Backbone as a chain_set.jsonl record, in Angstrom:
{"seq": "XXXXXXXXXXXXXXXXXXXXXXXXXXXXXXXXXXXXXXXXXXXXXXXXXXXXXXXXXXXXXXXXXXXXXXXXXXXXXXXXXXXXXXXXXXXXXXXXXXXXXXXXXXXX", "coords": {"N": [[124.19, 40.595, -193.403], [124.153, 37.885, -191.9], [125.15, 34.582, -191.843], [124.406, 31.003, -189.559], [126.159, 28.908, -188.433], [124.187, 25.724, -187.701], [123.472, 24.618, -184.337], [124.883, 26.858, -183.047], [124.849, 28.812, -180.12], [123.135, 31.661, -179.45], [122.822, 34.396, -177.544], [120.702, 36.179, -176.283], [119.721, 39.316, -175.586], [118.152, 41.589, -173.988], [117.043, 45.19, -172.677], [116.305, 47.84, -171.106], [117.484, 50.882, -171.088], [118.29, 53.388, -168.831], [119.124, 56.228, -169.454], [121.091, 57.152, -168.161], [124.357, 58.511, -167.286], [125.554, 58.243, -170.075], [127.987, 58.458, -171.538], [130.175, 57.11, -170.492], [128.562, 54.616, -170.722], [128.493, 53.867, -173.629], [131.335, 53.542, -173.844], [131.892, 51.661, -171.971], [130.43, 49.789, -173.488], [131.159, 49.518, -176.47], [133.709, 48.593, -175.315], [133.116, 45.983, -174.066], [132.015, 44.461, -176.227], [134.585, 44.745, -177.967], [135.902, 42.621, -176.388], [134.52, 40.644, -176.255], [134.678, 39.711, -178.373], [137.003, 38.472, -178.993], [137.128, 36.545, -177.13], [137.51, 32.816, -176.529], [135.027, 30.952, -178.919], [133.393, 32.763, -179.78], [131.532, 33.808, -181.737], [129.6, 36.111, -183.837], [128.089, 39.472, -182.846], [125.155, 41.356, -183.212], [124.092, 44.124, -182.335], [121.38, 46.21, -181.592], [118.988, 49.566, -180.502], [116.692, 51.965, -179.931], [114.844, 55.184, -179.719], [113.775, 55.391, -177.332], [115.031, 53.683, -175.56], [114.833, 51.449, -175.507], [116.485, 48.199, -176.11], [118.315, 45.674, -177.958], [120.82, 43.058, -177.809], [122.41, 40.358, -179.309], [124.225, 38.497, -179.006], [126.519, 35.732, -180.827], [127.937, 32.284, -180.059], [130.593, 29.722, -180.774], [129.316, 27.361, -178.954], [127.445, 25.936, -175.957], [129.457, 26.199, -173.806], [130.66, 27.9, -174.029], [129.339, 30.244, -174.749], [128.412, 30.136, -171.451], [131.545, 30.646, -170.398], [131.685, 33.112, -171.626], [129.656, 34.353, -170.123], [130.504, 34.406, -167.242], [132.851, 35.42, -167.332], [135.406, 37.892, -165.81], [135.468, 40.521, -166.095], [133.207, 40.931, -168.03], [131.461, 40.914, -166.051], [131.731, 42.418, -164.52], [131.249, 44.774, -165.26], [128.58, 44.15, -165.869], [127.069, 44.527, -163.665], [127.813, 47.123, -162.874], [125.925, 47.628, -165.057], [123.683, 47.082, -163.868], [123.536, 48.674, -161.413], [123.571, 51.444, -162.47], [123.017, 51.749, -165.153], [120.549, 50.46, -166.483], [117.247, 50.073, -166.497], [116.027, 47.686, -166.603], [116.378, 44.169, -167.609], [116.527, 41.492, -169.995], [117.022, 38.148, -170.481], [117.727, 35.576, -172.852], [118.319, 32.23, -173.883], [119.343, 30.685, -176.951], [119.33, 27.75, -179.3], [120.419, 27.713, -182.374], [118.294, 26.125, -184.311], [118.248, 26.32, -188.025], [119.484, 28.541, -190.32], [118.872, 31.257, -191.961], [119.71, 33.664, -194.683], [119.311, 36.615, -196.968], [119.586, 38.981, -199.288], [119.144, 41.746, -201.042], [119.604, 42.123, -204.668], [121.87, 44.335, -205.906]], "CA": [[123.477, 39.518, -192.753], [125.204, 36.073, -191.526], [124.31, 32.273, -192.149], [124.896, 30.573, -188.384], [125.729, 27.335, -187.91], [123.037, 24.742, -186.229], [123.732, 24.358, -182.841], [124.825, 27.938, -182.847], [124.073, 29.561, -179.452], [122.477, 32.822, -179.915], [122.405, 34.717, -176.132], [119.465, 37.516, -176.15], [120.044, 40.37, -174.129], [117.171, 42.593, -174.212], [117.207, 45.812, -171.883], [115.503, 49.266, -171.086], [118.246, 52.085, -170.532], [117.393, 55.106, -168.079], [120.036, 57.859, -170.062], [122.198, 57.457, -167.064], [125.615, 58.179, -167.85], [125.911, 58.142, -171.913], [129.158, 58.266, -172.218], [129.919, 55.275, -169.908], [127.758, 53.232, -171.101], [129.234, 53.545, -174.244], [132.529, 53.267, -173.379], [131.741, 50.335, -171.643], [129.719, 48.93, -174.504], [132.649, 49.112, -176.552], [135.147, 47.279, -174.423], [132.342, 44.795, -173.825], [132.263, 44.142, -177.875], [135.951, 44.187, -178.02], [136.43, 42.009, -175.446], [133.647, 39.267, -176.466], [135.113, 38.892, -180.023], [138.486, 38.357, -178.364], [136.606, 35.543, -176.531], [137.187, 31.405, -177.013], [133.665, 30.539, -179.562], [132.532, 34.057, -180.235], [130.935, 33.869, -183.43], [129.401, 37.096, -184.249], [127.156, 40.237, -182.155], [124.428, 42.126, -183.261], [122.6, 45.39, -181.612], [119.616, 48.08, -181.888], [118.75, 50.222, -179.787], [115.678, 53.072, -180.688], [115.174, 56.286, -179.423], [113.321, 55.342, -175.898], [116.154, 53.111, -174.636], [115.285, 49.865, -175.437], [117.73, 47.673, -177.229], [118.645, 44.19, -178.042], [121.89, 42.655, -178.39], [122.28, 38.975, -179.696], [125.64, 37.611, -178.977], [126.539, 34.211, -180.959], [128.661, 31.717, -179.689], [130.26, 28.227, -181.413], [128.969, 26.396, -178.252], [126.704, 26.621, -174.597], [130.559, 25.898, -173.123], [131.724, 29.438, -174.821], [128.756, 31.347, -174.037], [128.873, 30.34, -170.185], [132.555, 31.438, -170.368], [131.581, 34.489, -171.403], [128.569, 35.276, -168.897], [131.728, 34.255, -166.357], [134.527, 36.703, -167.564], [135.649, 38.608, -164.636], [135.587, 41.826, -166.855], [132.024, 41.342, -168.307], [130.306, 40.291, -165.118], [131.895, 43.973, -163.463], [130.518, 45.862, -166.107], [127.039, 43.58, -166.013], [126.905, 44.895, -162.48], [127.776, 48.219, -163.335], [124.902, 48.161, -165.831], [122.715, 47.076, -163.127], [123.315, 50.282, -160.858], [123.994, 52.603, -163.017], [122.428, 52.161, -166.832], [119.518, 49.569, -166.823], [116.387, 50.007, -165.474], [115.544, 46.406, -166.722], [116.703, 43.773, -168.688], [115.898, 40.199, -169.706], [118.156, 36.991, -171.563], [117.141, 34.358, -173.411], [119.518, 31.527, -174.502], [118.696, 29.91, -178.055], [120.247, 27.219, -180.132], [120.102, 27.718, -183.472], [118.592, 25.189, -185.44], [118.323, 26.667, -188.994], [119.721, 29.681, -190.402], [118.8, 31.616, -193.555], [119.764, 35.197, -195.09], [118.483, 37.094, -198.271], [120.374, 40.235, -199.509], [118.662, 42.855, -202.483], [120.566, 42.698, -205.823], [122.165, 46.132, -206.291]], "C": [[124.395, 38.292, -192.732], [124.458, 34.953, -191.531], [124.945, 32.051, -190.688], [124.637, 29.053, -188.41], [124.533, 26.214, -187.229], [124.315, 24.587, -185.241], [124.435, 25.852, -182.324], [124.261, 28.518, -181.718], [124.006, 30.996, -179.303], [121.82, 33.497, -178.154], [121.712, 36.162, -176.227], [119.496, 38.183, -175.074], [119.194, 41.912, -174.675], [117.216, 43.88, -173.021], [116.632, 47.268, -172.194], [116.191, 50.216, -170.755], [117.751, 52.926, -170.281], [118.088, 56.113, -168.497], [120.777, 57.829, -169.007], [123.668, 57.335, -167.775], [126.02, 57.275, -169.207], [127.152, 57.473, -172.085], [130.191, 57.455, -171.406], [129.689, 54.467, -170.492], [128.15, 52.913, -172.329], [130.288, 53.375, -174.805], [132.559, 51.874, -173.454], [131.379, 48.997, -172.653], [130.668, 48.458, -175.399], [133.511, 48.517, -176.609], [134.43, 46.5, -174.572], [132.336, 43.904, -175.535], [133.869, 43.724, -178.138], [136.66, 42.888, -177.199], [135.914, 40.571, -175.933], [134.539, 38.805, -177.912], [136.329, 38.477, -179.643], [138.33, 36.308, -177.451], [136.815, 33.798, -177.356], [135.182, 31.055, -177.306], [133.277, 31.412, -179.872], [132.773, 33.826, -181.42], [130.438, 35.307, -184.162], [128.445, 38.169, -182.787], [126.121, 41.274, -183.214], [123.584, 43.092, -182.308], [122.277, 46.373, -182.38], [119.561, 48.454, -180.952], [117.358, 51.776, -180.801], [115.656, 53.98, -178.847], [114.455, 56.7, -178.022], [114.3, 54.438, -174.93], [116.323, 51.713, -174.911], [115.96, 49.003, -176.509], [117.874, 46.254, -176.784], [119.533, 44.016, -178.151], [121.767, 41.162, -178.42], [124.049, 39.022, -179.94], [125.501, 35.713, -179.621], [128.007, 33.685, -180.51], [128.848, 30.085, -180.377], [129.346, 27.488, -179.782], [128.331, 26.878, -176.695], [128.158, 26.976, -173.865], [131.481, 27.624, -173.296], [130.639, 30.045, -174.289], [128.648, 31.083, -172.622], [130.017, 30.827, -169.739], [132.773, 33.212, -170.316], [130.86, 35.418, -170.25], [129.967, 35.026, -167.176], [132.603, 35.029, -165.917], [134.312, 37.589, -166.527], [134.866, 40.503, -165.092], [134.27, 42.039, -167.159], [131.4, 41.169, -166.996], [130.474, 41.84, -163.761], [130.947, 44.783, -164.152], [129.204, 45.396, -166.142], [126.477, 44.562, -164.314], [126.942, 46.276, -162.182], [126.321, 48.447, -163.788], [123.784, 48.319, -164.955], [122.692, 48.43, -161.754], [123.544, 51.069, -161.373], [122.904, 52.98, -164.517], [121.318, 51.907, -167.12], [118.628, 49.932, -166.219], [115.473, 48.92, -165.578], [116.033, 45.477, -167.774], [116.344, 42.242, -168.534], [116.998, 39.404, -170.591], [117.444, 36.204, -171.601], [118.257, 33.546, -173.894], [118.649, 30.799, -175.192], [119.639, 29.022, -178.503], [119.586, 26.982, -181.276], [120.061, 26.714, -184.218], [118.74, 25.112, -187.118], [119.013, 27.964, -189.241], [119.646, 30.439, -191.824], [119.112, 32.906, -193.466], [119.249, 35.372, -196.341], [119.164, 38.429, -198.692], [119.327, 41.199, -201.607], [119.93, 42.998, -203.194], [121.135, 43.968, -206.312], [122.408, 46.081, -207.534]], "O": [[125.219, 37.941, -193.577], [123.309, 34.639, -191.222], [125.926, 32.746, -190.422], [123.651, 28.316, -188.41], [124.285, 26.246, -186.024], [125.537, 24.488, -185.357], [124.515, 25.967, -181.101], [123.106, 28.891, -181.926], [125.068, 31.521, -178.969], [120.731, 33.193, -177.667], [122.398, 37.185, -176.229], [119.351, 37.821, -173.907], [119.512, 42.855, -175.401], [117.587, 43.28, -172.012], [116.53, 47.743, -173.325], [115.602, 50.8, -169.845], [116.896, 53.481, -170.971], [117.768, 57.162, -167.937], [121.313, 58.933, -168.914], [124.067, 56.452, -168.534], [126.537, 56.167, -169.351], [127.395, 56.367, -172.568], [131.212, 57.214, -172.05], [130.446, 53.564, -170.851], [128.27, 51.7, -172.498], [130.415, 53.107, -176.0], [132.95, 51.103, -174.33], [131.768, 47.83, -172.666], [131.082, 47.3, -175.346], [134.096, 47.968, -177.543], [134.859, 45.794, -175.485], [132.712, 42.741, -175.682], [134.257, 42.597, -178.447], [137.748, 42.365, -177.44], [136.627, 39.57, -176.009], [134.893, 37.678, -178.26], [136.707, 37.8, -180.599], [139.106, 35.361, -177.326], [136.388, 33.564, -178.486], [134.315, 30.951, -176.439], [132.342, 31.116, -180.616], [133.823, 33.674, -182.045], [131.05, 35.552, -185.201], [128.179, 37.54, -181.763], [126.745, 41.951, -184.032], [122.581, 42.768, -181.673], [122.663, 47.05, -183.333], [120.121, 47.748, -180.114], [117.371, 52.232, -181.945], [116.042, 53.749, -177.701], [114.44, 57.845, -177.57], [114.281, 54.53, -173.702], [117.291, 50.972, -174.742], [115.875, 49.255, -177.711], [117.655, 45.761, -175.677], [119.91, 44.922, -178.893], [121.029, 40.655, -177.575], [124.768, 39.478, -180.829], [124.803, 34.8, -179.179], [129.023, 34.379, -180.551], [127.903, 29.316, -180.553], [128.337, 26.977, -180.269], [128.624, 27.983, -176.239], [128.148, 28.06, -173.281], [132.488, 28.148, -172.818], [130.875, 30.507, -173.173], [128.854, 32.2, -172.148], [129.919, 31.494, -168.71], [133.392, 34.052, -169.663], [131.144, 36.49, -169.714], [129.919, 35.779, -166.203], [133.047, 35.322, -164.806], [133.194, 38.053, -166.299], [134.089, 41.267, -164.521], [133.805, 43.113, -166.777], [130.24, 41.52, -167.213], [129.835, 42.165, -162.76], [129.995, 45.369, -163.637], [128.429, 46.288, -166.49], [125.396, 45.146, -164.23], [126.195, 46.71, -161.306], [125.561, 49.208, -163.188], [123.006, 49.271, -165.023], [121.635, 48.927, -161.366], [123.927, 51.934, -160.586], [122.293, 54.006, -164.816], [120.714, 52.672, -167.872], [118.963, 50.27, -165.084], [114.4, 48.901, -164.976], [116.127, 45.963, -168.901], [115.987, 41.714, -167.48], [117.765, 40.021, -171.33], [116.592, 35.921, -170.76], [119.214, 34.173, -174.348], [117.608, 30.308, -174.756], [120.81, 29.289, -178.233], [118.551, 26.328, -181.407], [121.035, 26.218, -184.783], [119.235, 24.103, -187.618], [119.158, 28.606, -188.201], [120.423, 30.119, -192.724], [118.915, 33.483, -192.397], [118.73, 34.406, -196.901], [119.071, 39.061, -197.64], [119.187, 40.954, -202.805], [120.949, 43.586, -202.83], [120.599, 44.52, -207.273], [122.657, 47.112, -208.157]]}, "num_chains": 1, "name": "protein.A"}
């Protein structure tokens, strides 16, 4: 678990995959991860996914100026387009800025 800065933006990318082309998509997924951490402000990513398709990913970014960069990138915005004929059969974003941030971890 991670502590996030305030002002931390936190970009929600919720989505319903149709099983189209697996091994694409996580290919793609992948690169798309490699690519974002590579990114000016990328702070951290988290995803889920369960066993009907739908999945979350939460991209953080130091600043709105870094995550618009990213929704920009030549590279992600092929593969966003991709997702949309090929993988998605719906998806939604939310942009947050984090004003608090707490974690908690079990003593082993």
């Amino acid at each position: 678990m991670t502590r996030y800065n305030p002002d931390t933006i936190a970009v929600i990318f919720s989505a319903k995959r149709n099983g189209n082309d697996e091994e694409g998509y996580a290919k793609a997924a992948a690169a798309m991860v490699k690519l974002a951490q590579k990114q000016k402000g990328f702070v951290d990513i988290d995803s889920v996914r369960d066993q009907n398709g739908y999945g979350i990913t939460i991209s953080y970014w130091q600043s709105e100026d870094d995550a618009i960069a990213w929704r920009d990138n030549a590279t992600h915005a092929a593969i966003r387009d991709k997702g949309r004929a090929i993988w998605y059969d719906c998806y939604a974003l939310q942009i947050a800025k984090i004003e608090r941030s707490y974690d908690w971890k079990r003593d082993e």
